[in-house]
Amino acid sequence: MIRRLLAFALVLAVASRLPAAEKRVYIANDDHTDYMWSTDENTYRQAFLEMLDYYLNLADQTAGESSDFRSRFNTDGNFWVRVYEQSRSMTDFERLIEKIKDGSIGVPLTLLNLAYGAMPAEAVLRSMYYAGKLERRYGLRLKLALAQENQTLPFGLGTLWAGAGASFFWKGICGCASRVPDAWDRPHDTYWWTGLDGSRILTKWNSMIRHNNYDIGGYAEARDPSGAVDFVSADAGFQARHPYDVIGIFGYGGDDLKTFTDLFVQQAKAKSIANRKVIVSNIIDFFEDFTAAYGPTAPTQSVSFGNEWDILSASMAELSGRVKRASEKLRAAEAMASLVILQNAGFMRGREDERESAWVDLGMYYDHDWTADGPISRDARAAWHRERAAGIESYVEALFNDALAALGGMISKSESSPRFFVFNSLGWLRTGEADLPFAGTGDVHVIDTATGLEAPSQRVTIGGISYLRIWAVGIPPVGYKTFDVVSGTGASFDGGPTANGDILENSRYRLQVGANGAIISLVDKLRGGREMVRAAGGRAVNDLGSGGGTIEVENAGPVSATLRVKSSAPLVHETAVTLYRDSSRIDIRNEIRQNFGDIRTWDFNVNLDSALLRHEEIGAVLLACLEGDGGQYSSRAARYDWLTLNHFADLSADGTGLTISSPDLSFLRRGNSTTAFLDTQTGQVSILAGGQVDGAALGIPNQGGDDYFLQRFALQTHGDFDAAEAMRFSLEHQNPLEAGEVTGGTKYPAASFSLFAPTSPGVFVWSVKPAEDTAKGGIVVRLWNQTPDETAFGLQFDGYEILEAERTSLIETPLETAVFQSDLVSGTIPGFGWRAYHLILNGDEVLGKGIGRKKIR
C-alpha cells in the first residue's frame, strides 16, 4: 500500500510540472449581409467594394507579420466576389483571387445567407454555380458553407452542400423573430452533420448561452473579440458544451452596412498568452485544425430543425410558386438543349451572362430577409423579389422555346401531314397525355409514327387555346416519339374516363367532387373499393373551406375527362379535377381568383389511422417523426408546424397510402402540429396556400397585392410506401410530356430517339443539361439514388460514343476521371446519394436508327 501511495504521489508531482494543454482560439472578422433589408441594392454593392478594397490593402500591410497575426477578412457569400468582378478591373479582380488563394480573404461556397427550407433542390445547386465557375477558372476549392440568422435548418441540405464540395459549415442565429423556444440550446455545438447518404460536414453551431446574437452562438459572436476570447477561456458552461482546446469565434459586423477594422490583428496579439494562442482566422483554418485534433471523436448528428423565416416566402405564394415552376421547367428546357448541342455545339454560346444572372436570381429570391421588417419598405422588398422571379423566368422560357424549336428543326420529316414530337425529359420510359399545339379544323386523327398505330386523341381547350390531346405510349427516356396529324375520322376508343354530374370515373378510381371543389369521395377500385377520404372538421380532400358553386363537365373524351367547379367561397376560385385513361394519377388544378391576407390552406383528410408521413425536403426524403421515434426531426431546438414540401408528401399505413404531388406550393403541416409539437397520428395534411404565418409584422402583407394563384396537386393511391415510386409519380406530374412541331432536319430520326438507356431503376437521372463550361462543351448528367443501398448504375448512349467522362461535384467542378467505355458510362452511388458526370460525346449521325439501337462509329 505504501509503495502504491508513493507511486501515486510521484505521478501527481510529475503531472504538476507538465504544461497545460494549449488553447487555440480562432477569431474571424466578417460583415453580415442583410441584402435589401437594411438598405437598397446599389448601396450594398458599393459597401462590398469598399470593404474588399480595405481588407485587401490591410492584408498587404500585415503580410510581414507572423501567420497568426496577418489580417484576414471573410465574406458571408460569394456574391461579394461576383459584384467585385462586375465592378472592378481584371487586374483588381485577379488581385482579389490571389488573396482568396492565400487565405487572406475567406469566401464560402454559398451565395449569401438564404432561407433554404423554401428552396427546391435544383435552386440550392444553381445558387452555388458561380462558386463552381470560380473553382474551375482559378483552380480554387471552396469548402465552407454558411447560413446565418435564421433559427432553423433543413436536413437534406447537408447532402447537397457536401456534393457541391463543402467540408465545413458555420451557423450563428439571431434568436429574434422566432417561435422556437429553445433555439439557443443546441444538441451539439460542434459535430459532424451526417446525411442519409453518409456524407458529412463538420459543423460549428454554438449554443447562444447568453441569449445575445452578438455573443457566442450568434451571427456576430466576435463583435467584442477581447471579451469573447476571455469568455470561451473561462466560462464553465461554454466549456461543457465545447470541451475542446480548438475554439472558433466568428463574425463581427452584425447588421452594420460596412465595417473597417484592424481590431482582430490587435486583439490576436494582445490576447495571445502562455498556453493560449489567438489567431486571426479565415474560418477554414479553425475547421482544419479541429478536424486534425478532434475529428475522429467529434459527435455526429443527422436531423432536420424544420423551418422558420423560410416559411415567410408564402406571404407571396403565387410569386414563389412561379419560381418553383420555373426551376422545374428548367429540366425540360435543358434536356432538349442537350440534344440540340450534341448536333450544334454553338447553341448555348451567347447565353452565358443571362444564365449566370438567372442562377444568382434563383438563389437571391430566397434571401433570408423575407422577414421584411427592416428599414427597406415592404413594397420595395416585394418589387425586388418580383425582379428576381422575372429574371429566372425570362431565361428558362427563352431556353425552353429556343430548344423546342431547334429540336423540331433537327428531326427528319418527309411527309406533308403536320408532325409533332412528344419529348420526355425524365430518365425512364413514360406513357401519358400530351397536348399537341394544333389549331386546325375538321376531322383528324393521330398516328404514332414509330408503331404505325393510331393514338387516342381528343380536342381540348386550355386557356382559350386549342390543342389535340393524345395518349402517348412508350415515350423513351430523355427522348421523343413523333406523331402525325392525319385528316379524316379516326377509330373509336373505349375505356376512357367518364364524367357525369359530380362523379368522375376511370378504371382505377371513382371520385365525387363537392360544390367547393373538394374531393368528398375517392374510391380506389384496385383495393376492394377502399374509400380514401375521411372528412374532418368539415373538410375533405383538396379542401379550401366550405362554400357552394357550380359543377360542369369539361374536355371529356377517350384520353381525359374533367369536372370544373366554380365557387365564390371561402375565396373566389375554380377547381378542375381530371382523370386519364389507363392512369393512376388524379390531377387537380386550383385557381384562386381574389386577393387574401389571412392564412389559407388546402386540406387533405385521408382515411388512414396512425399513418407515417414522408416528404421530400431538400435533397432528401424524410420520415416526419422525431429522431427518437425513428424519424429525422430533432427533438430539440426545432420547429415542427410547417415542413418543407418539394415534389411530394405521402401518408401511408398498413399497406395503403396516398401520395400528394405539389408543383406550386412549398410547405405542409401534419394534423395538429404546432411550432413545438409534431403530430404523428392525425390523417390530415394541410398544404399552405399562403399567408403571413408568423403574424402581420413579418413577411409581405396581403400577398403583395396579387389576386391570382395557381395551386395544383396530383394524387395517387398505392400499397406499401416506395420512395422511388413516389418520386417518379411526382416528377411525371410536374414534368409533363412536352410537344413541339417537327419542321424537318437531318440530325435526328423521324420516328423516335432516346439519348440513353439507364440500367438501374432506383437511380434517377435527375437532370441532363448542357455543361456550364460552354467552351469545353458536352453535357452534365446529375443522378440521385432513391434507394437506401449503394447502387451500381450504367448509362448507355444511343448513337453517341463517349470521348471523355469526368465525375464532377454537383456544381460541375471536376473531381476524377469516370469509368467509361465506348458508349457506356458506369459507377456506383451511395444509398440516397447524388452524383454528377461531365461527358463529351461524339456522334454526328443518329439518323435512321428508329427505335432500336445502332452504334455509330
PDB file of C-alpha atoms in Angstrom, residues 252-446:
ATOM      1  CA  TYR A 252     -18.020  40.990 -36.315  1.00  0.00           C
ATOM      2  CA  GLY A 253     -20.161  43.312 -38.425  1.00  0.00           C
ATOM      3  CA  GLY A 254     -23.638  42.122 -37.464  1.00  0.00           C
ATOM      4  CA  ASP A 255     -26.272  44.347 -39.037  1.00  0.00           C
ATOM      5  CA  ASP A 256     -23.787  47.128 -39.844  1.00  0.00           C
ATOM      6  CA  LEU A 257     -23.740  48.050 -43.503  1.00  0.00           C
ATOM      7  CA  LYS A 258     -19.951  48.455 -43.521  1.00  0.00           C
ATOM      8  CA  THR A 259     -17.151  47.691 -41.074  1.00  0.00           C
ATOM      9  CA  PHE A 260     -13.493  48.665 -41.379  1.00  0.00           C
ATOM     10  CA  THR A 261     -11.264  47.487 -38.565  1.00  0.00           C
ATOM     11  CA  ASP A 262      -7.818  46.157 -37.735  1.00  0.00           C
ATOM     12  CA  LEU A 263      -9.094  45.153 -34.287  1.00  0.00           C
ATOM     13  CA  PHE A 264      -8.615  41.434 -34.982  1.00  0.00           C
ATOM     14  CA  VAL A 265      -4.910  41.834 -35.666  1.00  0.00           C
ATOM     15  CA  GLN A 266      -4.525  43.898 -32.482  1.00  0.00           C
ATOM     16  CA  GLN A 267      -6.543  41.535 -30.286  1.00  0.00           C
ATOM     17  CA  ALA A 268      -4.821  38.408 -31.593  1.00  0.00           C
ATOM     18  CA  LYS A 269      -1.543  39.867 -30.413  1.00  0.00           C
ATOM     19  CA  ALA A 270      -2.906  41.233 -27.138  1.00  0.00           C
ATOM     20  CA  LYS A 271      -4.794  38.117 -26.089  1.00  0.00           C
ATOM     21  CA  SER A 272      -2.155  35.534 -27.023  1.00  0.00           C
ATOM     22  CA  ILE A 273      -0.580  34.391 -23.757  1.00  0.00           C
ATOM     23  CA  ALA A 274       1.133  31.308 -22.418  1.00  0.00           C
ATOM     24  CA  ASN A 275      -0.935  28.213 -23.248  1.00  0.00           C
ATOM     25  CA  ARG A 276      -3.350  30.239 -25.414  1.00  0.00           C
ATOM     26  CA  LYS A 277      -2.815  31.310 -28.994  1.00  0.00           C
ATOM     27  CA  VAL A 278      -5.297  33.720 -30.548  1.00  0.00           C
ATOM     28  CA  ILE A 279      -5.267  33.527 -34.329  1.00  0.00           C
ATOM     29  CA  VAL A 280      -6.746  35.849 -36.947  1.00  0.00           C
ATOM     30  CA  SER A 281      -8.898  33.399 -38.868  1.00  0.00           C
ATOM     31  CA  ASN A 282     -10.329  32.787 -42.313  1.00  0.00           C
ATOM     32  CA  ILE A 283     -12.685  30.235 -40.667  1.00  0.00           C
ATOM     33  CA  ILE A 284     -11.320  27.354 -42.759  1.00  0.00           C
ATOM     34  CA  ASP A 285      -8.166  27.259 -40.617  1.00  0.00           C
ATOM     35  CA  PHE A 286     -10.249  26.628 -37.486  1.00  0.00           C
ATOM     36  CA  PHE A 287     -12.095  23.727 -39.091  1.00  0.00           C
ATOM     37  CA  GLU A 288      -8.906  22.166 -40.442  1.00  0.00           C
ATOM     38  CA  ASP A 289      -7.249  22.399 -37.010  1.00  0.00           C
ATOM     39  CA  PHE A 290     -10.313  20.982 -35.265  1.00  0.00           C
ATOM     40  CA  THR A 291     -10.558  18.117 -37.756  1.00  0.00           C
ATOM     41  CA  ALA A 292      -6.929  17.163 -37.205  1.00  0.00           C
ATOM     42  CA  ALA A 293      -7.227  17.358 -33.407  1.00  0.00           C
ATOM     43  CA  TYR A 294     -10.719  16.035 -32.730  1.00  0.00           C
ATOM     44  CA  GLY A 295     -12.309  14.866 -35.977  1.00  0.00           C
ATOM     45  CA  PRO A 296     -12.319  11.142 -35.149  1.00  0.00           C
ATOM     46  CA  THR A 297     -14.065  11.658 -31.800  1.00  0.00           C
ATOM     47  CA  ALA A 298     -16.472  14.533 -32.579  1.00  0.00           C
ATOM     48  CA  PRO A 299     -20.164  13.600 -32.271  1.00  0.00           C
ATOM     49  CA  THR A 300     -22.453  13.082 -35.267  1.00  0.00           C
ATOM     50  CA  GLN A 301     -25.983  14.330 -35.877  1.00  0.00           C
ATOM     51  CA  SER A 302     -28.489  13.550 -38.636  1.00  0.00           C
ATOM     52  CA  VAL A 303     -31.642  15.622 -38.113  1.00  0.00           C
ATOM     53  CA  SER A 304     -33.734  18.427 -39.520  1.00  0.00           C
ATOM     54  CA  PHE A 305     -34.544  21.506 -37.462  1.00  0.00           C
ATOM     55  CA  GLY A 306     -37.528  22.483 -39.605  1.00  0.00           C
ATOM     56  CA  ASN A 307     -38.340  25.933 -40.985  1.00  0.00           C
ATOM     57  CA  GLU A 308     -38.773  29.452 -39.617  1.00  0.00           C
ATOM     58  CA  TRP A 309     -38.028  32.502 -41.766  1.00  0.00           C
ATOM     59  CA  ASP A 310     -38.182  30.176 -44.792  1.00  0.00           C
ATOM     60  CA  ILE A 311     -41.987  29.976 -44.400  1.00  0.00           C
ATOM     61  CA  LEU A 312     -42.342  33.723 -44.919  1.00  0.00           C
ATOM     62  CA  SER A 313     -41.873  33.234 -48.675  1.00  0.00           C
ATOM     63  CA  ALA A 314     -45.524  32.041 -48.585  1.00  0.00           C
ATOM     64  CA  SER A 315     -46.502  35.657 -47.957  1.00  0.00           C
ATOM     65  CA  MET A 316     -46.100  35.978 -51.751  1.00  0.00           C
ATOM     66  CA  ALA A 317     -47.329  32.500 -52.589  1.00  0.00           C
ATOM     67  CA  GLU A 318     -48.001  32.977 -56.301  1.00  0.00           C
ATOM     68  CA  LEU A 319     -44.618  34.575 -56.931  1.00  0.00           C
ATOM     69  CA  SER A 320     -42.897  31.791 -55.012  1.00  0.00           C
ATOM     70  CA  GLY A 321     -44.959  29.289 -56.993  1.00  0.00           C
ATOM     71  CA  ARG A 322     -43.758  30.847 -60.245  1.00  0.00           C
ATOM     72  CA  VAL A 323     -40.140  30.453 -59.146  1.00  0.00           C
ATOM     73  CA  LYS A 324     -40.740  26.841 -58.168  1.00  0.00           C
ATOM     74  CA  ARG A 325     -42.405  26.147 -61.522  1.00  0.00           C
ATOM     75  CA  ALA A 326     -39.533  27.765 -63.421  1.00  0.00           C
ATOM     76  CA  SER A 327     -36.944  25.678 -61.576  1.00  0.00           C
ATOM     77  CA  GLU A 328     -38.884  22.572 -62.643  1.00  0.00           C
ATOM     78  CA  LYS A 329     -39.400  23.652 -66.254  1.00  0.00           C
ATOM     79  CA  LEU A 330     -35.640  24.060 -66.452  1.00  0.00           C
ATOM     80  CA  ARG A 331     -35.381  20.253 -66.574  1.00  0.00           C
ATOM     81  CA  ALA A 332     -37.189  20.010 -69.912  1.00  0.00           C
ATOM     82  CA  ALA A 333     -35.513  23.111 -71.347  1.00  0.00           C
ATOM     83  CA  GLU A 334     -32.032  21.814 -70.565  1.00  0.00           C
ATOM     84  CA  ALA A 335     -32.746  18.224 -71.621  1.00  0.00           C
ATOM     85  CA  MET A 336     -33.913  19.398 -75.059  1.00  0.00           C
ATOM     86  CA  ALA A 337     -30.978  21.817 -75.248  1.00  0.00           C
ATOM     87  CA  SER A 338     -28.643  18.882 -74.555  1.00  0.00           C
ATOM     88  CA  LEU A 339     -29.901  17.048 -77.631  1.00  0.00           C
ATOM     89  CA  VAL A 340     -29.526  20.247 -79.644  1.00  0.00           C
ATOM     90  CA  ILE A 341     -25.918  20.990 -78.593  1.00  0.00           C
ATOM     91  CA  LEU A 342     -24.844  17.462 -79.468  1.00  0.00           C
ATOM     92  CA  GLN A 343     -25.579  18.448 -83.071  1.00  0.00           C
ATOM     93  CA  ASN A 344     -24.997  22.206 -82.789  1.00  0.00           C
ATOM     94  CA  ALA A 345     -22.206  22.962 -80.324  1.00  0.00           C
ATOM     95  CA  GLY A 346     -22.806  26.698 -80.542  1.00  0.00           C
ATOM     96  CA  PHE A 347     -26.435  26.621 -79.378  1.00  0.00           C
ATOM     97  CA  MET A 348     -25.672  27.662 -75.778  1.00  0.00           C
ATOM     98  CA  ARG A 349     -22.995  30.191 -76.618  1.00  0.00           C
ATOM     99  CA  GLY A 350     -24.003  33.781 -76.054  1.00  0.00           C
ATOM    100  CA  ARG A 351     -26.354  32.825 -73.234  1.00  0.00           C
ATOM    101  CA  GLU A 352     -23.675  32.719 -70.522  1.00  0.00           C
ATOM    102  CA  ASP A 353     -24.321  36.092 -68.890  1.00  0.00           C
ATOM    103  CA  GLU A 354     -28.096  35.701 -68.791  1.00  0.00           C
ATOM    104  CA  ARG A 355     -27.705  32.165 -67.471  1.00  0.00           C
ATOM    105  CA  GLU A 356     -25.378  33.221 -64.660  1.00  0.00           C
ATOM    106  CA  SER A 357     -27.746  36.031 -63.696  1.00  0.00           C
ATOM    107  CA  ALA A 358     -30.632  33.545 -63.619  1.00  0.00           C
ATOM    108  CA  TRP A 359     -28.708  31.239 -61.264  1.00  0.00           C
ATOM    109  CA  VAL A 360     -27.918  34.177 -58.976  1.00  0.00           C
ATOM    110  CA  ASP A 361     -31.582  35.224 -59.026  1.00  0.00           C
ATOM    111  CA  LEU A 362     -32.603  31.639 -58.237  1.00  0.00           C
ATOM    112  CA  GLY A 363     -30.599  31.919 -55.050  1.00  0.00           C
ATOM    113  CA  MET A 364     -31.250  35.538 -54.155  1.00  0.00           C
ATOM    114  CA  TYR A 365     -35.013  35.106 -54.428  1.00  0.00           C
ATOM    115  CA  TYR A 366     -34.723  33.051 -51.224  1.00  0.00           C
ATOM    116  CA  ASP A 367     -32.571  35.566 -49.334  1.00  0.00           C
ATOM    117  CA  HIS A 368     -33.107  35.064 -45.600  1.00  0.00           C
ATOM    118  CA  ASP A 369     -34.586  38.543 -45.074  1.00  0.00           C
ATOM    119  CA  TRP A 370     -38.125  37.529 -46.058  1.00  0.00           C
ATOM    120  CA  THR A 371     -38.979  38.945 -42.620  1.00  0.00           C
ATOM    121  CA  ALA A 372     -39.247  42.271 -44.477  1.00  0.00           C
ATOM    122  CA  ASP A 373     -39.181  44.093 -41.151  1.00  0.00           C
ATOM    123  CA  GLY A 374     -36.190  46.346 -41.781  1.00  0.00           C
ATOM    124  CA  PRO A 375     -35.680  49.898 -42.989  1.00  0.00           C
ATOM    125  CA  ILE A 376     -36.473  48.989 -46.620  1.00  0.00           C
ATOM    126  CA  SER A 377     -40.203  49.280 -47.298  1.00  0.00           C
ATOM    127  CA  ARG A 378     -42.174  46.125 -47.866  1.00  0.00           C
ATOM    128  CA  ASP A 379     -43.299  47.419 -51.248  1.00  0.00           C
ATOM    129  CA  ALA A 380     -39.672  47.826 -52.303  1.00  0.00           C
ATOM    130  CA  ARG A 381     -38.831  44.387 -50.967  1.00  0.00           C
ATOM    131  CA  ALA A 382     -41.750  42.819 -52.851  1.00  0.00           C
ATOM    132  CA  ALA A 383     -40.738  44.590 -56.067  1.00  0.00           C
ATOM    133  CA  TRP A 384     -37.183  43.291 -55.659  1.00  0.00           C
ATOM    134  CA  HIS A 385     -38.449  39.711 -55.354  1.00  0.00           C
ATOM    135  CA  ARG A 386     -40.562  40.217 -58.481  1.00  0.00           C
ATOM    136  CA  GLU A 387     -37.431  41.288 -60.373  1.00  0.00           C
ATOM    137  CA  ARG A 388     -35.627  38.118 -59.268  1.00  0.00           C
ATOM    138  CA  ALA A 389     -38.545  35.942 -60.374  1.00  0.00           C
ATOM    139  CA  ALA A 390     -38.744  37.703 -63.740  1.00  0.00           C
ATOM    140  CA  GLY A 391     -35.032  37.130 -64.347  1.00  0.00           C
ATOM    141  CA  ILE A 392     -35.389  33.403 -63.674  1.00  0.00           C
ATOM    142  CA  GLU A 393     -38.490  33.021 -65.834  1.00  0.00           C
ATOM    143  CA  SER A 394     -37.032  35.033 -68.704  1.00  0.00           C
ATOM    144  CA  TYR A 395     -34.025  32.742 -69.012  1.00  0.00           C
ATOM    145  CA  VAL A 396     -35.960  29.489 -68.602  1.00  0.00           C
ATOM    146  CA  GLU A 397     -38.740  30.439 -71.039  1.00  0.00           C
ATOM    147  CA  ALA A 398     -36.297  31.607 -73.709  1.00  0.00           C
ATOM    148  CA  LEU A 399     -34.178  28.465 -73.410  1.00  0.00           C
ATOM    149  CA  PHE A 400     -37.255  26.230 -73.461  1.00  0.00           C
ATOM    150  CA  ASN A 401     -38.777  27.867 -76.537  1.00  0.00           C
ATOM    151  CA  ASP A 402     -35.472  28.025 -78.424  1.00  0.00           C
ATOM    152  CA  ALA A 403     -34.619  24.412 -77.644  1.00  0.00           C
ATOM    153  CA  LEU A 404     -38.129  23.222 -78.584  1.00  0.00           C
ATOM    154  CA  ALA A 405     -37.907  24.969 -81.965  1.00  0.00           C
ATOM    155  CA  ALA A 406     -34.307  23.884 -82.601  1.00  0.00           C
ATOM    156  CA  LEU A 407     -35.006  20.234 -81.813  1.00  0.00           C
ATOM    157  CA  GLY A 408     -38.084  20.283 -84.035  1.00  0.00           C
ATOM    158  CA  GLY A 409     -35.847  21.555 -86.825  1.00  0.00           C
ATOM    159  CA  MET A 410     -33.412  18.642 -86.418  1.00  0.00           C
ATOM    160  CA  ILE A 411     -35.901  15.749 -86.685  1.00  0.00           C
ATOM    161  CA  SER A 412     -36.312  14.143 -90.089  1.00  0.00           C
ATOM    162  CA  LYS A 413     -39.648  14.735 -91.846  1.00  0.00           C
ATOM    163  CA  SER A 414     -40.690  13.850 -95.372  1.00  0.00           C
ATOM    164  CA  GLU A 415     -44.489  13.575 -95.096  1.00  0.00           C
ATOM    165  CA  SER A 416     -46.721  16.580 -95.726  1.00  0.00           C
ATOM    166  CA  SER A 417     -49.020  15.963 -92.734  1.00  0.00           C
ATOM    167  CA  PRO A 418     -48.426  18.078 -89.644  1.00  0.00           C
ATOM    168  CA  ARG A 419     -45.968  16.190 -87.435  1.00  0.00           C
ATOM    169  CA  PHE A 420     -45.229  16.746 -83.763  1.00  0.00           C
ATOM    170  CA  PHE A 421     -42.624  15.311 -81.457  1.00  0.00           C
ATOM    171  CA  VAL A 422     -43.503  14.441 -77.868  1.00  0.00           C
ATOM    172  CA  PHE A 423     -40.488  14.852 -75.601  1.00  0.00           C
ATOM    173  CA  ASN A 424     -39.788  13.151 -72.278  1.00  0.00           C
ATOM    174  CA  SER A 425     -37.304  14.997 -70.066  1.00  0.00           C
ATOM    175  CA  LEU A 426     -37.173  12.208 -67.467  1.00  0.00           C
ATOM    176  CA  GLY A 427     -34.872   9.213 -67.341  1.00  0.00           C
ATOM    177  CA  TRP A 428     -37.345   6.373 -67.848  1.00  0.00           C
ATOM    178  CA  LEU A 429     -39.931   5.196 -70.391  1.00  0.00           C
ATOM    179  CA  ARG A 430     -43.230   7.025 -69.960  1.00  0.00           C
ATOM    180  CA  THR A 431     -46.815   6.814 -71.100  1.00  0.00           C
ATOM    181  CA  GLY A 432     -49.241   9.670 -70.615  1.00  0.00           C
ATOM    182  CA  GLU A 433     -51.151  12.586 -72.058  1.00  0.00           C
ATOM    183  CA  ALA A 434     -49.530  15.118 -74.376  1.00  0.00           C
ATOM    184  CA  ASP A 435     -51.099  18.284 -75.782  1.00  0.00           C
ATOM    185  CA  LEU A 436     -50.172  18.964 -79.399  1.00  0.00           C
ATOM    186  CA  PRO A 437     -50.419  22.681 -80.311  1.00  0.00           C
ATOM    187  CA  PHE A 438     -52.772  22.061 -83.256  1.00  0.00           C
ATOM    188  CA  ALA A 439     -55.463  24.575 -84.108  1.00  0.00           C
ATOM    189  CA  GLY A 440     -56.672  23.044 -87.363  1.00  0.00           C
ATOM    190  CA  THR A 441     -60.344  22.348 -88.020  1.00  0.00           C
ATOM    191  CA  GLY A 442     -62.153  19.353 -89.408  1.00  0.00           C
ATOM    192  CA  ASP A 443     -61.931  15.686 -88.504  1.00  0.00           C
ATOM    193  CA  VAL A 444     -58.421  14.453 -87.805  1.00  0.00           C
ATOM    194  CA  HIS A 445     -56.752  11.542 -86.081  1.00  0.00           C
ATOM    195  CA  VAL A 446     -53.206  10.972 -84.844  1.00  0.00           C
TER     196      VAL A 446
END
